[in-house]
Coordinates of C-alpha atoms and ligand atoms in Angstrom, one line a residue:
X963 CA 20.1 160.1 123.9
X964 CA 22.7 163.2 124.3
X965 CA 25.0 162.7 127.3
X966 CA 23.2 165.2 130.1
X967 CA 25.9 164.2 132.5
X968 CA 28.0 166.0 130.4
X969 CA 26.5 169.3 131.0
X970 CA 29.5 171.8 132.1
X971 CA 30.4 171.3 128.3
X972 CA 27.3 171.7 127.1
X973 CA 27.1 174.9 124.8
X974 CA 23.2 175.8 124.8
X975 CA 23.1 175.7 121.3
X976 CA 20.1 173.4 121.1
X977 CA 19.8 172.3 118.2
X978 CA 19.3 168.5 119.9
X979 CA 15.9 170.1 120.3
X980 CA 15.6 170.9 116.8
X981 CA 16.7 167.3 116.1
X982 CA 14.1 165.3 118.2
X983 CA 11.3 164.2 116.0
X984 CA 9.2 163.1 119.0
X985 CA 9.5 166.7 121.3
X986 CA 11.4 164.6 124.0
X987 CA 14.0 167.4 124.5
X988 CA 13.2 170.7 126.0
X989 CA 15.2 173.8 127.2
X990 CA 14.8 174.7 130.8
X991 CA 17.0 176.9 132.9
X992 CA 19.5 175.8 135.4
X993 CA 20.2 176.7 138.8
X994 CA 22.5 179.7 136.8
X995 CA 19.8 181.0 134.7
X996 CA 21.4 178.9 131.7
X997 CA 19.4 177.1 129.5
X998 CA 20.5 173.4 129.3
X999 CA 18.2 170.1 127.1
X1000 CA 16.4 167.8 129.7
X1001 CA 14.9 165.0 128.2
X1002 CA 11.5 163.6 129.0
X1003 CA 12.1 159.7 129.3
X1004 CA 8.8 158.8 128.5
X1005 CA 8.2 160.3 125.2
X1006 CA 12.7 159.2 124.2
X1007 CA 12.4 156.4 121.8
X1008 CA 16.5 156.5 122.0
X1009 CA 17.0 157.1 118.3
X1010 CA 20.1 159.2 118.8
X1011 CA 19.4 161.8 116.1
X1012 CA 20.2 164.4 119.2
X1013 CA 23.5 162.7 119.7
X1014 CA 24.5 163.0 115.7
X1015 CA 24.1 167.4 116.1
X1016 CA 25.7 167.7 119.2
X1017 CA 29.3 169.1 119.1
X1018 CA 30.2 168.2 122.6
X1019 CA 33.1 166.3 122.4
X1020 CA 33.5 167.0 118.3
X1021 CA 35.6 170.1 118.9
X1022 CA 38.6 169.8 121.8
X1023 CA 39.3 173.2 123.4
X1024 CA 41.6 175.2 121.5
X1025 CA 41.6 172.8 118.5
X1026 CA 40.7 173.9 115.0
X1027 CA 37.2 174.9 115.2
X1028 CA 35.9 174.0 111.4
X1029 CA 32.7 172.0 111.6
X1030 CA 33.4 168.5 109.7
X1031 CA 30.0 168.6 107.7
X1032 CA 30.4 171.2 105.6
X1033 CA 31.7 172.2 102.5
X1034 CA 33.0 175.5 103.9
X1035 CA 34.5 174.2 106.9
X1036 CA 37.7 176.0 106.8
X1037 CA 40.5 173.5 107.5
X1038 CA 43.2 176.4 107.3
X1039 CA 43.9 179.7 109.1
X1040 CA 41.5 182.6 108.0
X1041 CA 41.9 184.5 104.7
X1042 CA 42.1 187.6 103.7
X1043 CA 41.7 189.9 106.7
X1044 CA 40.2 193.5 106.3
X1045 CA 39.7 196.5 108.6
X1046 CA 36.7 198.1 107.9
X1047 CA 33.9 201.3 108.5
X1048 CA 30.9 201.5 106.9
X1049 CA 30.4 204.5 105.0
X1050 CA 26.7 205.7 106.0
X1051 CA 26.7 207.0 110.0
X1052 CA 23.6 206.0 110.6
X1053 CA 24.7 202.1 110.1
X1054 CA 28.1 202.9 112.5
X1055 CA 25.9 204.4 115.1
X1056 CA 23.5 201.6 115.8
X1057 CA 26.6 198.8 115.0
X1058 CA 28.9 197.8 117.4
X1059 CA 32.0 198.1 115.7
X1060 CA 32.3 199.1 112.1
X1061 CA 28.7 197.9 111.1
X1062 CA 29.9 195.4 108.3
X1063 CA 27.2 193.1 109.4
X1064 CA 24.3 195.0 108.6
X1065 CA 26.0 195.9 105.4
X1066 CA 26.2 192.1 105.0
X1067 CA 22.4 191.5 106.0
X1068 CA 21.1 194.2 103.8
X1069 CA 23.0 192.7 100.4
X1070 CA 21.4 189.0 101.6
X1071 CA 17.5 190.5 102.2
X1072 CA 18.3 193.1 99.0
X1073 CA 18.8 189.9 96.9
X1074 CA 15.5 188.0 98.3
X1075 CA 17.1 186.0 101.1
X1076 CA 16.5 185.9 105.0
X1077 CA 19.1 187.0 108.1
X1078 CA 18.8 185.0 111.1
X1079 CA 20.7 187.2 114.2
X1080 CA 20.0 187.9 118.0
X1081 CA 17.5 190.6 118.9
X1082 CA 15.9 192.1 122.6
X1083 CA 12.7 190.1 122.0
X1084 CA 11.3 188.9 118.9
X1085 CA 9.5 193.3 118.0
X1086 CA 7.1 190.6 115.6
X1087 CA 5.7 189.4 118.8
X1088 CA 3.3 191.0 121.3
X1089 CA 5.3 189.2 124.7
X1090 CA 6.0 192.7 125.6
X1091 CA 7.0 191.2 129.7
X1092 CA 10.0 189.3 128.3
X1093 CA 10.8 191.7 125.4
X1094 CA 14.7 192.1 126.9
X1095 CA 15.0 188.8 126.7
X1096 CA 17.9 187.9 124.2
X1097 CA 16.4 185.5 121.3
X1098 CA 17.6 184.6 117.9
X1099 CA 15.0 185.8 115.0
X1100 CA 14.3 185.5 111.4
X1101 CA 14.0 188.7 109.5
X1102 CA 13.5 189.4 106.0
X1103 CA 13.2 192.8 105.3
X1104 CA 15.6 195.7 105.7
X1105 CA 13.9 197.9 108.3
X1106 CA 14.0 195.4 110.7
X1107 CA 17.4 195.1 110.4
X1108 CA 18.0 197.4 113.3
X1109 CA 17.0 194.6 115.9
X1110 CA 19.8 193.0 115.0
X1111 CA 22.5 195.5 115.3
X1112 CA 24.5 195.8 118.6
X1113 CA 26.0 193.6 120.5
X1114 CA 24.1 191.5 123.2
X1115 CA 26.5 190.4 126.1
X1116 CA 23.8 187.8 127.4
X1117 CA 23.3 184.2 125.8
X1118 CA 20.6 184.3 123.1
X1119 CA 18.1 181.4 122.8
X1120 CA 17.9 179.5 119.6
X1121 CA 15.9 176.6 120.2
X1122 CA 13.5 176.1 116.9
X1123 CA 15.5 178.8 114.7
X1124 CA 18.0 175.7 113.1
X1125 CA 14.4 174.0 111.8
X1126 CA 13.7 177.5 110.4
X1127 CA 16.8 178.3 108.6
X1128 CA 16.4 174.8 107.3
X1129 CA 13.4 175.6 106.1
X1130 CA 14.1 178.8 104.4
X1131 CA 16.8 176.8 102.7
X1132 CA 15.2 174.0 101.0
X1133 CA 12.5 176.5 100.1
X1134 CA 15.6 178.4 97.9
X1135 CA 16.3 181.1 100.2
X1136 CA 19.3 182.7 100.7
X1137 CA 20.6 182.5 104.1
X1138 CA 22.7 184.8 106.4
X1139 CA 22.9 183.1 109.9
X1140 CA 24.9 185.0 112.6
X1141 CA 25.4 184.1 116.2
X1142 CA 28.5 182.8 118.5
X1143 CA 30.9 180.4 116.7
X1144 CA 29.5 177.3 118.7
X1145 CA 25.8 178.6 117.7
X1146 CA 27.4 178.3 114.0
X1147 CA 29.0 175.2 114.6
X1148 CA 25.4 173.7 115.9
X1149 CA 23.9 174.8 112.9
X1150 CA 26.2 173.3 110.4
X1151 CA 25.7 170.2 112.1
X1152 CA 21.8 170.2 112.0
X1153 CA 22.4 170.9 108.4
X1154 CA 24.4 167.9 108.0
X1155 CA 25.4 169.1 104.4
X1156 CA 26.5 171.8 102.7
X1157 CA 23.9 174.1 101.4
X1158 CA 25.0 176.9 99.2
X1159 CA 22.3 179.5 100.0
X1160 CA 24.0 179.4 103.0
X1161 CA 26.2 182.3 104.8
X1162 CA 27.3 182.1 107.8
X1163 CA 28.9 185.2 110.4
X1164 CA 29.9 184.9 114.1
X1165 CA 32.5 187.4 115.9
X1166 CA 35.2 186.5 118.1
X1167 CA 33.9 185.7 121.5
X1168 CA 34.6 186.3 125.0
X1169 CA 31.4 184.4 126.0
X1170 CA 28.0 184.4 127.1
X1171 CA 26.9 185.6 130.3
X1172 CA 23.7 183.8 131.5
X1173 CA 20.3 185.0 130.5
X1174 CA 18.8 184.2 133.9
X1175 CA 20.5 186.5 135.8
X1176 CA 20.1 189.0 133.4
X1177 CA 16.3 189.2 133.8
X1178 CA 17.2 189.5 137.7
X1179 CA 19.4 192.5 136.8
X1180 CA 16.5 194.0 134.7
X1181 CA 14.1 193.2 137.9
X1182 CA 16.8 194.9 140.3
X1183 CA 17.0 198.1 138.1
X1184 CA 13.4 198.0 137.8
X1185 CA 13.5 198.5 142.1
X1186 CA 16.2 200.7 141.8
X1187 CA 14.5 203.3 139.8
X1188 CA 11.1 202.9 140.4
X1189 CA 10.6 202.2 136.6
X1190 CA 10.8 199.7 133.7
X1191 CA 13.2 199.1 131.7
X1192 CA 12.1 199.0 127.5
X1193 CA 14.9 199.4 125.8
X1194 CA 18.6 199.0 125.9
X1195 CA 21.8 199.3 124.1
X1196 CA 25.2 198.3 126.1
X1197 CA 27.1 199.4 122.9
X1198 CA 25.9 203.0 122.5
X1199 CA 27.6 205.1 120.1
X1200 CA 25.0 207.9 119.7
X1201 CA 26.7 210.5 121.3
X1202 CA 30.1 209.2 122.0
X1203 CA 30.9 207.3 119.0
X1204 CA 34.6 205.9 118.8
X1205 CA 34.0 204.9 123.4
X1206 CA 32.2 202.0 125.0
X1207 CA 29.1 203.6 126.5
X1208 CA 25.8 201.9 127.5
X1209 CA 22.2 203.1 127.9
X1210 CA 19.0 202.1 129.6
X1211 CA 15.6 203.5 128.7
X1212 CA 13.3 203.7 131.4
X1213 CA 9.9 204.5 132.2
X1214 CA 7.6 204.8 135.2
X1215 CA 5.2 202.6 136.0
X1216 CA 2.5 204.5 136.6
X1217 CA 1.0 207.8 135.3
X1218 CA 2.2 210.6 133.9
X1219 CA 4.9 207.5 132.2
X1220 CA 7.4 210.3 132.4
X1221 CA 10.7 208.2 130.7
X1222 CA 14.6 208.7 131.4
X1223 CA 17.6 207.3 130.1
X1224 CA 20.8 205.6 132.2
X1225 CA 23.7 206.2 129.9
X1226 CA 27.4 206.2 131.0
X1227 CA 30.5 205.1 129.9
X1228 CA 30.2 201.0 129.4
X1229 CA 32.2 200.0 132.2
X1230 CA 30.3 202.0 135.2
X1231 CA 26.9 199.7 133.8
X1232 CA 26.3 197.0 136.4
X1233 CA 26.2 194.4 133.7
X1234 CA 28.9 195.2 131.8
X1235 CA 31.1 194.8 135.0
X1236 CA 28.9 191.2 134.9
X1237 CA 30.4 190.6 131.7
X1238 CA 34.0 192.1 132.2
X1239 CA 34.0 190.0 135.8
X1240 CA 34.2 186.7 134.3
X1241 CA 32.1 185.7 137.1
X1242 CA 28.4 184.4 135.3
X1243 CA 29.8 183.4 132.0
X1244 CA 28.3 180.3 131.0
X1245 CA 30.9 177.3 132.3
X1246 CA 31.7 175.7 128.6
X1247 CA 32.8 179.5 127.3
X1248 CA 35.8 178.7 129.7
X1249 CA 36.7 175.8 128.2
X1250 CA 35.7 177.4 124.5
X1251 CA 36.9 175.8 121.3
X1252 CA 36.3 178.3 118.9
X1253 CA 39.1 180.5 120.4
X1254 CA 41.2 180.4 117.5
X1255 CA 42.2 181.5 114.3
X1256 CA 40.8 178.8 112.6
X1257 CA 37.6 180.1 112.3
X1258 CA 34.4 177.8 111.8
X1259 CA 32.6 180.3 109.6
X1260 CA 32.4 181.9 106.4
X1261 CA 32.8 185.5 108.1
X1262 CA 34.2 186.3 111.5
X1263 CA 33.8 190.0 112.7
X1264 CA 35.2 191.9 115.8
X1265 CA 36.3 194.8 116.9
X1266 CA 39.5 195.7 115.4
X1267 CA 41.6 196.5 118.6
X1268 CA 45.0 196.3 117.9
X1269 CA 44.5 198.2 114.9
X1270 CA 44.8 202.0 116.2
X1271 CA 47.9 202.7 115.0
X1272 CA 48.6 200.5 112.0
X1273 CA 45.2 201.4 110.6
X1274 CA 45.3 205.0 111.7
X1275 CA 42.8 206.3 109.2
X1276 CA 40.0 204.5 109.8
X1277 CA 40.1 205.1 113.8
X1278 CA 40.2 208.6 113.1
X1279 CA 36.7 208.1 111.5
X1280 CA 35.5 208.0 114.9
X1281 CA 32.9 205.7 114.6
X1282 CA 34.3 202.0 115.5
X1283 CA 36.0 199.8 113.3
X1284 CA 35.6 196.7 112.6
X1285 CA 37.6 193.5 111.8
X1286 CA 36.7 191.4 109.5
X1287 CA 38.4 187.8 109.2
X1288 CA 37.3 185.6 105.6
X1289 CA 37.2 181.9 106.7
X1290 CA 35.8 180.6 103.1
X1291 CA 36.0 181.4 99.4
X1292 CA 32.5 181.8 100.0
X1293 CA 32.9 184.8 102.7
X1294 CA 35.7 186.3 100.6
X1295 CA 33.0 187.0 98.1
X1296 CA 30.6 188.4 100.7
X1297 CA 33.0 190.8 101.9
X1298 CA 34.3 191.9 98.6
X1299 CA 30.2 192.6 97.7
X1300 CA 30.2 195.1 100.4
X1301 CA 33.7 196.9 100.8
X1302 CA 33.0 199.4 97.9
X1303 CA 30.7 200.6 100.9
X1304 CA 32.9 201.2 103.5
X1305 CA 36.0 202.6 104.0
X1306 CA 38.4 199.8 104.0
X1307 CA 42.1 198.9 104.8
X1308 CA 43.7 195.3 104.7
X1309 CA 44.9 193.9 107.8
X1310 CA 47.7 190.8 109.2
X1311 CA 47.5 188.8 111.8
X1312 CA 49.9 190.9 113.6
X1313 CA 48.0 193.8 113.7
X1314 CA 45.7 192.4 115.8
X1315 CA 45.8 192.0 119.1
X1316 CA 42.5 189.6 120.2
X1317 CA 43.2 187.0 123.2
X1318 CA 40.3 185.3 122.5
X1319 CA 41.8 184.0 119.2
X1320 CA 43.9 182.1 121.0
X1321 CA 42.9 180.6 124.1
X1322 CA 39.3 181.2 125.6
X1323 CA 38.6 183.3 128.9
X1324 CA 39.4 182.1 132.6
X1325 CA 36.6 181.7 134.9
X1326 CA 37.6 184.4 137.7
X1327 CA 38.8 182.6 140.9
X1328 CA 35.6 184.0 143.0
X1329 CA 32.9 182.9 140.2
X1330 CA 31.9 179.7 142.9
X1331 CA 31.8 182.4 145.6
X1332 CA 29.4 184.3 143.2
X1333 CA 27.1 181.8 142.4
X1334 CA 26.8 180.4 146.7
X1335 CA 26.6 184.4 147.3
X1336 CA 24.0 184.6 144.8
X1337 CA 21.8 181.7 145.6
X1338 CA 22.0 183.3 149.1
X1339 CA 20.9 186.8 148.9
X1340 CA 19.8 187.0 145.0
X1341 CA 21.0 189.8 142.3
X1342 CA 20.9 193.1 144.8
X1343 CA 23.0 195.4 146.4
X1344 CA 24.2 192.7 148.3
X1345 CA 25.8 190.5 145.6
X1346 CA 26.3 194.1 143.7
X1347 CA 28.4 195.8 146.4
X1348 CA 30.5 192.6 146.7
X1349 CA 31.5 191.2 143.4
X1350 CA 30.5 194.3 141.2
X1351 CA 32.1 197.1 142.6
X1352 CA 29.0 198.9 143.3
X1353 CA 29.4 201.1 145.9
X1354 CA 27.8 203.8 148.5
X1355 CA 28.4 206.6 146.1
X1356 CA 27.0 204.9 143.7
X1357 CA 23.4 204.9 145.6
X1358 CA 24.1 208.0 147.0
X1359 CA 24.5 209.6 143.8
X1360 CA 21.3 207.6 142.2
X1361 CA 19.5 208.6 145.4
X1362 CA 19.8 212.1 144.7
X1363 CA 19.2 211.8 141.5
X1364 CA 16.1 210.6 141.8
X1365 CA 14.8 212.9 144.2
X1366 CA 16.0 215.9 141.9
X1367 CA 16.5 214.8 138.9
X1368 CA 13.5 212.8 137.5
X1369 CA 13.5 212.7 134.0
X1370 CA 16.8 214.1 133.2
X1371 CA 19.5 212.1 131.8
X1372 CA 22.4 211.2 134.2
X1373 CA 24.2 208.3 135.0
X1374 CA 23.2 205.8 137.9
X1375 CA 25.6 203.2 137.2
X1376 CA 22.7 200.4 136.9
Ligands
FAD2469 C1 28.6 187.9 123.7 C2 29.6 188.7 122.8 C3 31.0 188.6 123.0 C4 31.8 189.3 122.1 N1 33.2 189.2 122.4 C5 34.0 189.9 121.5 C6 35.4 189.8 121.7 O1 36.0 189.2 122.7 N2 36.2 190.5 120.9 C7 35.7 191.3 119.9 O2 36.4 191.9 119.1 N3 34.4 191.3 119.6 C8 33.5 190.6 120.4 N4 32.2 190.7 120.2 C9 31.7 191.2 118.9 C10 31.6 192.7 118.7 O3 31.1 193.3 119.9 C11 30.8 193.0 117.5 O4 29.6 192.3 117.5 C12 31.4 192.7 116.2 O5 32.6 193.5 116.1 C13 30.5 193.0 115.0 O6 30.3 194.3 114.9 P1 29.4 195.0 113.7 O7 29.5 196.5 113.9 O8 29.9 194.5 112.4 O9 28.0 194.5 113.9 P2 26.9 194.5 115.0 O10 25.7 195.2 114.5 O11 27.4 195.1 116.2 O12 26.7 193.0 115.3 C14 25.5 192.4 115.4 C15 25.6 191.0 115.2 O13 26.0 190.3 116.4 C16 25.1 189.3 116.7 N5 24.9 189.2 118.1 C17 24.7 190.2 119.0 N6 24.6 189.7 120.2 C18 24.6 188.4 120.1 C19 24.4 187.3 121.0 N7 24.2 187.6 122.3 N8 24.5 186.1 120.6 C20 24.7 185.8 119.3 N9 24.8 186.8 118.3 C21 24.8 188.0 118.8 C22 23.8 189.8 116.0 O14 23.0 188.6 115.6 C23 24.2 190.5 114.8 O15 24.4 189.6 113.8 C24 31.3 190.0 121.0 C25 29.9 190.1 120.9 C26 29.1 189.4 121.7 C27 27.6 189.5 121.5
SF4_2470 S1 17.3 159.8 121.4 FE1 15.8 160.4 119.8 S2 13.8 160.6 120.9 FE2 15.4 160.5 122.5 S3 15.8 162.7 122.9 FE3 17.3 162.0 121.4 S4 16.3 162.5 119.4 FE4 14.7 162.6 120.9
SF4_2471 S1 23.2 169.9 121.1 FE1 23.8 171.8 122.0 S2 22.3 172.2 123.7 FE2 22.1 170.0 123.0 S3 23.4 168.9 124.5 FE3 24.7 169.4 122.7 S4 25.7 171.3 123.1 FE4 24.0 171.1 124.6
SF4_2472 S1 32.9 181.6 124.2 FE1 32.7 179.7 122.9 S2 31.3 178.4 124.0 FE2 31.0 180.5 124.8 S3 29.4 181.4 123.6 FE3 31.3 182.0 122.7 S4 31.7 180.4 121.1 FE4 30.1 179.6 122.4

């Protein structure tokens, strides 16, 4: 049975789930909001399949992050390294960065295979309550593609999608699978070997903030405005396209439904500063292995910071860049499928300047403080005004907006 004393290292993957042939292993939230296996002892039979996918304790923090079981497991430092924009606007604007993974996900679902990413809800399923919750999901044609695009500072869940990509796998399938290196990592392992339908992308991460708290955000903006939240971006580029802004869409919840937006620059949104704060990551991202150049997938992405002024040209695009690090042979190939669609420059190590490629992210000094304070009075104005930098002018400002401004778009800094 996996080691649940060992649980400040557990990732979240849960792909001992996946591995349980008798359903003894469940996900449930913590006292965080994270979601951690607890076992049910009376349906264990104590095979120990959980035990063989687990990677705590496989990967030491700050080692080489290649996962032993498979073929592609890159041993070395990455390959060829690429800076990169993707030559249609309308992929930029809804990508984080440069948009090279929908470019990537398009060639895989053009040539009859499936792309496995994280999405705001599964838009397949009618759970409309929880549709902002962050979940990994299986799509298979290009139109969807959009769900996955953006980035989604809030730990998805993945529990039952490793049995799926298996699935899609042994039926033939191609495969593109694209999540956090450790989600990768869990995956590999489930596999057990190397299948080559099988791509696989993560980006360099800062970490996962936890998705508990981020439904008690929603529910605090939800009493702040007087509305619901049903759709969000925290990279938005539709206006500003080369900045960090965020945007909320909000309606109310009641007739006449009249709908508004919250968009601002990144850092005034309340859970960006959540992110930025180091303060609700989840406890293993502190203690990360995958914070390294050796790179446990095929593909990593990123954004390219670092590269504004050896890589000039493709900043002055305007539209985000991103980087693109090869880990395999097998990712080389990828890339070089879609550069003829972007606008591409190659990149060195020393171009880029990423410090979580080299040693994970500190917890901040007041994250205990946090956590008591939060246990306390919950995710309000309290906790807000605190930790998060969310001051009187802040509500003063939202105040007035809402009794004059109803329906226009302005910044509230939720
Ligand atoms: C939690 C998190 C931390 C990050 N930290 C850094 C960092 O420190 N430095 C850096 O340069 N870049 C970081 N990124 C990555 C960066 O923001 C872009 O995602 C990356 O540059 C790819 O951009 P793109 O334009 O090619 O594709 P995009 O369309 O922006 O990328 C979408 C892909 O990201 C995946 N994704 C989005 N959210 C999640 C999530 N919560 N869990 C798993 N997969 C997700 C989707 O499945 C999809 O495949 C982070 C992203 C996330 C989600
Ligand atoms: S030891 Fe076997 S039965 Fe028990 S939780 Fe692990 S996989 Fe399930
Ligand atoms: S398999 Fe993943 S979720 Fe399960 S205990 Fe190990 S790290 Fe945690
Ligand atoms: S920082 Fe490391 S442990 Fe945390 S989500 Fe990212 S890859 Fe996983």
């Amino acid at each position: 049975m996996i080691d649940v004393h060992d649980i400040e290292r557990c990732v979240g993957c849960g792909a001992c789930v996946d591995a349980c042939p008798h359903g003894a292993l469940a996900m449930v939230s913590d006292t965080e909001g994270f979601l951690r296996p607890q076992v049910n002892t009376s349906l264990c039979v104590g095979c120990g399949l959980c035990e063989t996918v687990c990677q705590i304790g496989r990967f030491g923090s700050g080692q080489p992050a290649a996962a032993s079981s498979s073929e592609t497991a890159p041993g070395e430092p990455a390959g060829a390294m690429y800076g990169a924009v993707a030559l249609e606007q309308n992929v930029t604007a809804r990508s984080s960065s440069g948009g090279v993974f929908y470019l990537l996900a398009s060639e895989v679902i053009r040539h009859g295979g499936v792309v496995y990413g994280a999405a705001y809800g599964d838009p397949a399923a009618e759970a409309a309550p929880d549709s902002l919750e962050v979940r990994h999901i299986r799509i298979d044609n290009i139109s969807a593609l959009a769900a996955l695009q953006g980035s989604k500072y809030i730990q998805s869940r993945t529990a039952g999608i490793f049995t799926q990509v298996r699935d899609d796998l042994a039926a033939g399938r191609r495969v593109l699978f694209s999540g956090t290196p450790c989600q990768v990592a869990a995956l590999k392992l489930f596999l057990g070997d190397a299948w080559p339908g099988l791509l696989t992308v993560d980006f360099i991460c800062h970490g996962v903030p936890s998705p508990g708290l981020w439904r008690e955000y929603l529910a605090f903006v939800k009493k702040e405005t007087g509305r619901d939240v049903f759709w969000v971006t925290l990279r938005d580029k539709r206006k500003v396209t080369d900045r960090f802004h965020s945007c909320l869409k909000l309606t109310d919840r009641k007739p006449p439904y009249r709908s508004t937006e919250i968009y601002d620059r990144a850092i005034a949104n309340l859970w960006i500063k959540v992110f930025l704060s180091n303060m609700a990551m989840r406890p293993s991202c502190h203690n990360c292995a995958f914070a390294s150049l050796q790179r446990v997938s095929d593909i990593t992405l990123a954004d390219f910071w670092g590269g504004e002024k050896t890589h000039k040209a493709l900043f002055d695009l305007g539209r985000g860049v991103s980087l693109v690090m090869c880990g395999t042979p097998r990712g080389e190939e990828a890339i070089k499928s879609i550069l003829p669609q972007t606008v591409w420059e190659k990149a060195a190590e020393e171009d880029i300047r990423q410090p979580r490629l080299h040693s994970p992210a500190a917890a901040s000094p007041r994250r205990d403080a946090f956590w008591a304070d939060k246990a306390r009075y919950g995710f309000g104005r309290k906790l807000a005004g605190k930790y998060l930098d969310y001051g009187f002018w802040q509500i003063i400002r939202r105040r007035l907006r809402a009794a004059f401004g109803a329906g226009r778009k302005k910044a509230v800094n939720v």
